[in-house]
Amino acid sequence: MGHTRNVLVLMVIMAASLCASVYGAEYWRSTQTLEMHTSRPAEQVADNPAEQGEAIVRDYFTALMNDKTLEGTPLTSFEIGRTDASDPDRIRVSVTAQFAEGPEWPPVDYFVVRAGDRYKVQKQVCVMEALPDTPGKLTARCTSDYTESIDGTISVPGPGSGTPAENGL
Protein backbone atom coordinates (compact mmCIF):
# COMPACT_ATOMS: atom_id res chain seq x y z
CA MET A 1 0.00 0.00 0.00
CA GLY A 2 2.83 2.43 0.87
CA HIS A 3 4.56 1.68 -2.41
CA THR A 4 1.38 2.43 -4.42
CA ARG A 5 0.93 5.70 -2.56
CA ASN A 6 4.52 6.74 -3.32
CA VAL A 7 4.02 5.97 -7.01
CA LEU A 8 0.80 8.02 -7.09
CA VAL A 9 2.49 10.98 -5.38
CA LEU A 10 5.38 10.75 -7.84
CA MET A 11 2.95 10.68 -10.79
CA VAL A 12 1.10 13.76 -9.48
CA ILE A 13 4.42 15.62 -9.07
CA MET A 14 5.50 14.65 -12.60
CA ALA A 15 2.15 15.75 -14.08
CA ALA A 16 2.33 19.09 -12.24
CA SER A 17 5.91 19.61 -13.45
CA LEU A 18 4.89 18.86 -17.03
CA CYS A 19 1.98 21.34 -16.85
CA ALA A 20 4.24 24.02 -15.36
CA SER A 21 6.84 23.44 -18.10
CA VAL A 22 4.28 23.71 -20.90
CA TYR A 23 2.71 26.83 -19.36
CA GLY A 24 6.13 28.39 -18.76
CA ALA A 25 7.28 27.78 -22.34
CA GLU A 26 4.03 29.21 -23.74
CA TYR A 27 4.27 32.25 -21.43
CA TRP A 28 7.90 32.83 -22.48
CA ARG A 29 6.93 32.67 -26.17
CA SER A 30 4.00 35.07 -25.70
CA THR A 31 6.06 37.69 -23.84
CA GLN A 32 9.01 37.59 -26.20
CA THR A 33 9.43 40.47 -28.66
CA LEU A 34 9.28 39.79 -32.38
CA GLU A 35 12.94 40.77 -32.60
CA MET A 36 13.97 38.14 -30.03
CA HIS A 37 11.54 35.54 -31.39
CA THR A 38 13.23 35.75 -34.81
CA SER A 39 16.78 35.99 -33.43
CA ARG A 40 19.50 33.35 -33.83
CA PRO A 41 22.39 32.19 -31.64
CA ALA A 42 25.64 34.13 -32.06
CA GLU A 43 27.68 31.01 -32.85
CA GLN A 44 25.29 30.16 -35.69
CA VAL A 45 25.62 33.67 -37.15
CA ALA A 46 29.43 33.63 -36.80
CA ASP A 47 29.63 30.69 -39.22
CA ASN A 48 28.13 32.72 -42.09
CA PRO A 49 27.13 36.29 -41.07
CA ALA A 50 25.74 37.37 -44.47
CA GLU A 51 23.54 34.31 -44.96
CA GLN A 52 22.38 34.22 -41.34
CA GLY A 53 21.75 37.98 -41.20
CA GLU A 54 19.60 37.72 -44.31
CA ALA A 55 17.74 34.73 -42.81
CA ILE A 56 17.04 36.64 -39.58
CA VAL A 57 15.59 39.58 -41.55
CA ARG A 58 13.54 37.20 -43.72
CA ASP A 59 12.13 35.48 -40.61
CA TYR A 60 11.37 38.88 -39.05
CA PHE A 61 9.46 40.20 -42.09
CA THR A 62 7.66 36.89 -42.60
CA ALA A 63 6.52 37.04 -38.96
CA LEU A 64 5.36 40.66 -39.50
CA MET A 65 3.32 39.57 -42.53
CA ASN A 66 1.71 36.68 -40.64
CA ASP A 67 0.98 38.51 -37.36
CA LYS A 68 -2.74 39.31 -37.42
CA THR A 69 -2.57 41.13 -34.06
CA LEU A 70 -0.56 44.08 -35.41
CA GLU A 71 -2.33 47.38 -35.95
CA GLY A 72 -1.88 49.54 -39.03
CA THR A 73 -1.61 48.80 -42.72
CA PRO A 74 -0.59 45.17 -43.21
CA LEU A 75 2.66 44.20 -44.90
CA THR A 76 1.76 42.19 -48.02
CA SER A 77 5.20 41.36 -49.44
CA PHE A 78 8.89 42.12 -49.14
CA GLU A 79 12.07 41.49 -51.05
CA ILE A 80 15.57 41.15 -49.65
CA GLY A 81 18.14 43.19 -51.56
CA ARG A 82 21.83 43.46 -50.88
CA THR A 83 23.47 42.26 -47.67
CA ASP A 84 26.67 43.70 -46.20
CA ALA A 85 28.36 41.67 -43.47
CA SER A 86 31.68 43.55 -43.55
CA ASP A 87 30.97 44.45 -39.88
CA PRO A 88 29.72 41.16 -38.38
CA ASP A 89 28.41 43.03 -35.30
CA ARG A 90 26.12 45.16 -37.49
CA ILE A 91 24.98 43.25 -40.57
CA ARG A 92 23.16 45.50 -43.06
CA VAL A 93 20.28 43.99 -45.04
CA SER A 94 18.33 46.03 -47.58
CA VAL A 95 14.56 45.36 -47.74
CA THR A 96 11.92 46.60 -50.18
CA ALA A 97 8.45 46.36 -48.63
CA GLN A 98 4.93 46.54 -50.03
CA PHE A 99 1.98 47.31 -47.79
CA ALA A 100 -1.73 46.76 -48.48
CA GLU A 101 -2.14 50.49 -49.14
CA GLY A 102 0.24 52.94 -50.76
CA PRO A 103 3.18 52.66 -53.11
CA GLU A 104 6.03 50.18 -52.78
CA TRP A 105 8.62 51.45 -50.32
CA PRO A 106 12.11 52.24 -51.52
CA PRO A 107 14.85 49.91 -50.24
CA VAL A 108 15.40 50.43 -46.51
CA ASP A 109 18.46 49.19 -44.62
CA TYR A 110 17.80 47.06 -41.56
CA PHE A 111 20.55 46.04 -39.18
CA VAL A 112 21.09 42.69 -37.52
CA VAL A 113 22.92 43.34 -34.25
CA ARG A 114 24.25 41.23 -31.41
CA ALA A 115 22.13 41.20 -28.25
CA GLY A 116 23.95 39.12 -25.67
CA ASP A 117 24.44 35.64 -27.10
CA ARG A 118 21.99 36.17 -30.00
CA TYR A 119 21.66 38.27 -33.16
CA LYS A 120 18.40 40.10 -33.84
CA VAL A 121 16.89 42.76 -36.10
CA GLN A 122 17.38 46.22 -34.61
CA LYS A 123 13.90 47.69 -34.39
CA GLN A 124 13.47 51.07 -36.07
CA VAL A 125 10.79 53.56 -37.05
CA CYS A 126 10.60 54.50 -40.74
CA VAL A 127 8.65 57.28 -42.42
CA MET A 128 8.18 57.53 -46.17
CA GLU A 129 7.57 60.80 -47.98
CA ALA A 130 4.69 59.98 -50.32
CA LEU A 131 3.11 63.36 -50.99
CA PRO A 132 2.91 64.12 -54.70
CA ASP A 133 5.13 66.86 -56.11
CA THR A 134 7.56 66.91 -53.18
CA PRO A 135 11.32 66.79 -53.75
CA GLY A 136 11.80 63.75 -51.51
CA LYS A 137 8.83 61.79 -52.83
CA LEU A 138 9.16 58.05 -52.21
CA THR A 139 12.19 58.37 -49.97
CA ALA A 140 12.31 56.82 -46.52
CA ARG A 141 13.91 58.06 -43.31
CA CYS A 142 14.52 55.60 -40.47
CA THR A 143 15.75 55.85 -36.90
CA SER A 144 16.24 53.44 -34.02
CA ASP A 145 16.30 56.42 -31.64
CA TYR A 146 12.68 56.57 -30.48
CA THR A 147 10.52 56.03 -27.42
CA GLU A 148 7.42 53.86 -27.39
CA SER A 149 4.79 54.73 -24.77
CA ILE A 150 2.54 52.26 -22.97
CA ASP A 151 -0.41 53.39 -25.14
CA GLY A 152 1.53 52.48 -28.31
CA THR A 153 2.39 56.02 -29.41
CA ILE A 154 5.91 56.67 -30.64
CA SER A 155 8.07 59.74 -30.01
CA VAL A 156 11.08 60.56 -32.17
CA PRO A 157 13.54 63.27 -31.10
CA GLY A 158 12.80 66.45 -33.03
CA PRO A 159 15.06 69.03 -34.62
CA GLY A 160 17.66 70.45 -32.30
CA SER A 161 17.92 67.29 -30.22
CA GLY A 162 20.84 66.01 -32.27
CA THR A 163 22.20 65.92 -35.78
CA PRO A 164 20.38 63.84 -38.41
CA ALA A 165 23.25 61.36 -38.26
CA GLU A 166 22.89 61.12 -34.47
CA ASN A 167 19.17 60.53 -34.88
CA GLY A 168 19.76 57.90 -37.56
CA LEU A 169 18.15 60.03 -40.28
Tab-separated table of C-alpha atoms in Angstrom:
chain	number	residue	atom	x	y	z
A	1	MET	CA	0.000	0.000	0.000
A	2	GLY	CA	2.827	2.428	0.867
A	3	HIS	CA	4.561	1.682	-2.409
A	4	THR	CA	1.383	2.427	-4.418
A	5	ARG	CA	0.930	5.705	-2.556
A	6	ASN	CA	4.515	6.744	-3.321
A	7	VAL	CA	4.016	5.965	-7.014
A	8	LEU	CA	0.798	8.024	-7.090
A	9	VAL	CA	2.495	10.984	-5.383
A	10	LEU	CA	5.381	10.748	-7.845
A	11	MET	CA	2.950	10.677	-10.789
A	12	VAL	CA	1.105	13.762	-9.483
A	13	ILE	CA	4.419	15.615	-9.067
A	14	MET	CA	5.497	14.648	-12.597
A	15	ALA	CA	2.148	15.752	-14.081
A	16	ALA	CA	2.334	19.093	-12.242
A	17	SER	CA	5.905	19.612	-13.452
A	18	LEU	CA	4.891	18.864	-17.031
A	19	CYS	CA	1.980	21.341	-16.853
A	20	ALA	CA	4.242	24.019	-15.361
A	21	SER	CA	6.842	23.436	-18.098
A	22	VAL	CA	4.276	23.707	-20.896
A	23	TYR	CA	2.707	26.826	-19.364
A	24	GLY	CA	6.130	28.390	-18.759
A	25	ALA	CA	7.276	27.783	-22.335
A	26	GLU	CA	4.027	29.206	-23.737
A	27	TYR	CA	4.271	32.249	-21.434
A	28	TRP	CA	7.898	32.829	-22.484
A	29	ARG	CA	6.935	32.673	-26.174
A	30	SER	CA	4.000	35.068	-25.704
A	31	THR	CA	6.056	37.686	-23.837
A	32	GLN	CA	9.014	37.587	-26.202
A	33	THR	CA	9.433	40.465	-28.657
A	34	LEU	CA	9.277	39.792	-32.378
A	35	GLU	CA	12.944	40.772	-32.601
A	36	MET	CA	13.973	38.144	-30.034
A	37	HIS	CA	11.545	35.542	-31.392
A	38	THR	CA	13.232	35.745	-34.812
A	39	SER	CA	16.779	35.995	-33.429
A	40	ARG	CA	19.496	33.351	-33.834
A	41	PRO	CA	22.390	32.190	-31.636
A	42	ALA	CA	25.639	34.130	-32.058
A	43	GLU	CA	27.682	31.009	-32.850
A	44	GLN	CA	25.286	30.156	-35.695
A	45	VAL	CA	25.623	33.674	-37.155
A	46	ALA	CA	29.428	33.631	-36.796
A	47	ASP	CA	29.632	30.693	-39.218
A	48	ASN	CA	28.127	32.719	-42.091
A	49	PRO	CA	27.135	36.293	-41.073
A	50	ALA	CA	25.738	37.374	-44.469
A	51	GLU	CA	23.543	34.310	-44.957
A	52	GLN	CA	22.375	34.222	-41.338
A	53	GLY	CA	21.746	37.984	-41.197
A	54	GLU	CA	19.604	37.717	-44.310
A	55	ALA	CA	17.737	34.729	-42.810
A	56	ILE	CA	17.036	36.644	-39.581
A	57	VAL	CA	15.589	39.578	-41.549
A	58	ARG	CA	13.541	37.201	-43.725
A	59	ASP	CA	12.130	35.480	-40.607
A	60	TYR	CA	11.370	38.882	-39.054
A	61	PHE	CA	9.457	40.202	-42.087
A	62	THR	CA	7.656	36.893	-42.600
A	63	ALA	CA	6.519	37.038	-38.962
A	64	LEU	CA	5.361	40.655	-39.502
A	65	MET	CA	3.318	39.566	-42.531
A	66	ASN	CA	1.715	36.684	-40.639
A	67	ASP	CA	0.980	38.509	-37.357
A	68	LYS	CA	-2.736	39.309	-37.420
A	69	THR	CA	-2.571	41.135	-34.065
A	70	LEU	CA	-0.557	44.083	-35.409
A	71	GLU	CA	-2.326	47.380	-35.955
A	72	GLY	CA	-1.880	49.542	-39.030
A	73	THR	CA	-1.606	48.798	-42.715
A	74	PRO	CA	-0.586	45.169	-43.214
A	75	LEU	CA	2.661	44.203	-44.902
A	76	THR	CA	1.764	42.194	-48.019
A	77	SER	CA	5.199	41.358	-49.439
A	78	PHE	CA	8.889	42.119	-49.139
A	79	GLU	CA	12.070	41.489	-51.051
A	80	ILE	CA	15.568	41.153	-49.651
A	81	GLY	CA	18.138	43.186	-51.564
A	82	ARG	CA	21.831	43.463	-50.877
A	83	THR	CA	23.471	42.262	-47.665
A	84	ASP	CA	26.667	43.704	-46.197
A	85	ALA	CA	28.356	41.675	-43.466
A	86	SER	CA	31.685	43.553	-43.546
A	87	ASP	CA	30.968	44.445	-39.883
A	88	PRO	CA	29.723	41.160	-38.375
A	89	ASP	CA	28.412	43.026	-35.303
A	90	ARG	CA	26.120	45.162	-37.488
A	91	ILE	CA	24.977	43.248	-40.566
A	92	ARG	CA	23.161	45.498	-43.058
A	93	VAL	CA	20.280	43.986	-45.040
A	94	SER	CA	18.325	46.030	-47.577
A	95	VAL	CA	14.562	45.356	-47.740
A	96	THR	CA	11.917	46.604	-50.180
A	97	ALA	CA	8.448	46.355	-48.626
A	98	GLN	CA	4.932	46.541	-50.028
A	99	PHE	CA	1.982	47.313	-47.786
A	100	ALA	CA	-1.735	46.757	-48.478
A	101	GLU	CA	-2.135	50.489	-49.138
A	102	GLY	CA	0.240	52.941	-50.763
A	103	PRO	CA	3.182	52.657	-53.111
A	104	GLU	CA	6.029	50.179	-52.776
A	105	TRP	CA	8.617	51.450	-50.325
A	106	PRO	CA	12.112	52.237	-51.525
A	107	PRO	CA	14.846	49.913	-50.239
A	108	VAL	CA	15.402	50.425	-46.509
A	109	ASP	CA	18.457	49.194	-44.620
A	110	TYR	CA	17.795	47.057	-41.560
A	111	PHE	CA	20.548	46.044	-39.178
A	112	VAL	CA	21.093	42.690	-37.519
A	113	VAL	CA	22.923	43.336	-34.252
A	114	ARG	CA	24.245	41.232	-31.411
A	115	ALA	CA	22.128	41.203	-28.250
A	116	GLY	CA	23.948	39.119	-25.665
A	117	ASP	CA	24.440	35.644	-27.103
A	118	ARG	CA	21.987	36.172	-30.000
A	119	TYR	CA	21.657	38.268	-33.157
A	120	LYS	CA	18.395	40.096	-33.843
A	121	VAL	CA	16.894	42.759	-36.097
A	122	GLN	CA	17.379	46.218	-34.608
A	123	LYS	CA	13.896	47.693	-34.386
A	124	GLN	CA	13.475	51.068	-36.066
A	125	VAL	CA	10.790	53.557	-37.046
A	126	CYS	CA	10.600	54.501	-40.740
A	127	VAL	CA	8.650	57.281	-42.419
A	128	MET	CA	8.179	57.534	-46.174
A	129	GLU	CA	7.572	60.800	-47.982
A	130	ALA	CA	4.692	59.977	-50.320
A	131	LEU	CA	3.105	63.358	-50.986
A	132	PRO	CA	2.908	64.125	-54.700
A	133	ASP	CA	5.131	66.864	-56.110
A	134	THR	CA	7.560	66.907	-53.176
A	135	PRO	CA	11.321	66.793	-53.748
A	136	GLY	CA	11.795	63.754	-51.510
A	137	LYS	CA	8.830	61.793	-52.825
A	138	LEU	CA	9.163	58.048	-52.214
A	139	THR	CA	12.193	58.369	-49.975
A	140	ALA	CA	12.315	56.820	-46.516
A	141	ARG	CA	13.907	58.057	-43.314
A	142	CYS	CA	14.519	55.603	-40.470
A	143	THR	CA	15.746	55.852	-36.895
A	144	SER	CA	16.241	53.439	-34.024
A	145	ASP	CA	16.300	56.424	-31.635
A	146	TYR	CA	12.681	56.569	-30.484
A	147	THR	CA	10.524	56.026	-27.417
A	148	GLU	CA	7.416	53.857	-27.389
A	149	SER	CA	4.789	54.731	-24.774
A	150	ILE	CA	2.538	52.265	-22.974
A	151	ASP	CA	-0.405	53.394	-25.138
A	152	GLY	CA	1.532	52.482	-28.306
A	153	THR	CA	2.391	56.024	-29.415
A	154	ILE	CA	5.914	56.667	-30.644
A	155	SER	CA	8.069	59.740	-30.014
A	156	VAL	CA	11.082	60.557	-32.172
A	157	PRO	CA	13.540	63.266	-31.104
A	158	GLY	CA	12.804	66.452	-33.031
A	159	PRO	CA	15.055	69.032	-34.624
A	160	GLY	CA	17.661	70.454	-32.301
A	161	SER	CA	17.917	67.291	-30.224
A	162	GLY	CA	20.842	66.012	-32.274
A	163	THR	CA	22.196	65.923	-35.780
A	164	PRO	CA	20.378	63.839	-38.405
A	165	ALA	CA	23.254	61.356	-38.258
A	166	GLU	CA	22.893	61.116	-34.467
A	167	ASN	CA	19.167	60.534	-34.877
A	168	GLY	CA	19.757	57.897	-37.558
A	169	LEU	CA	18.153	60.034	-40.276
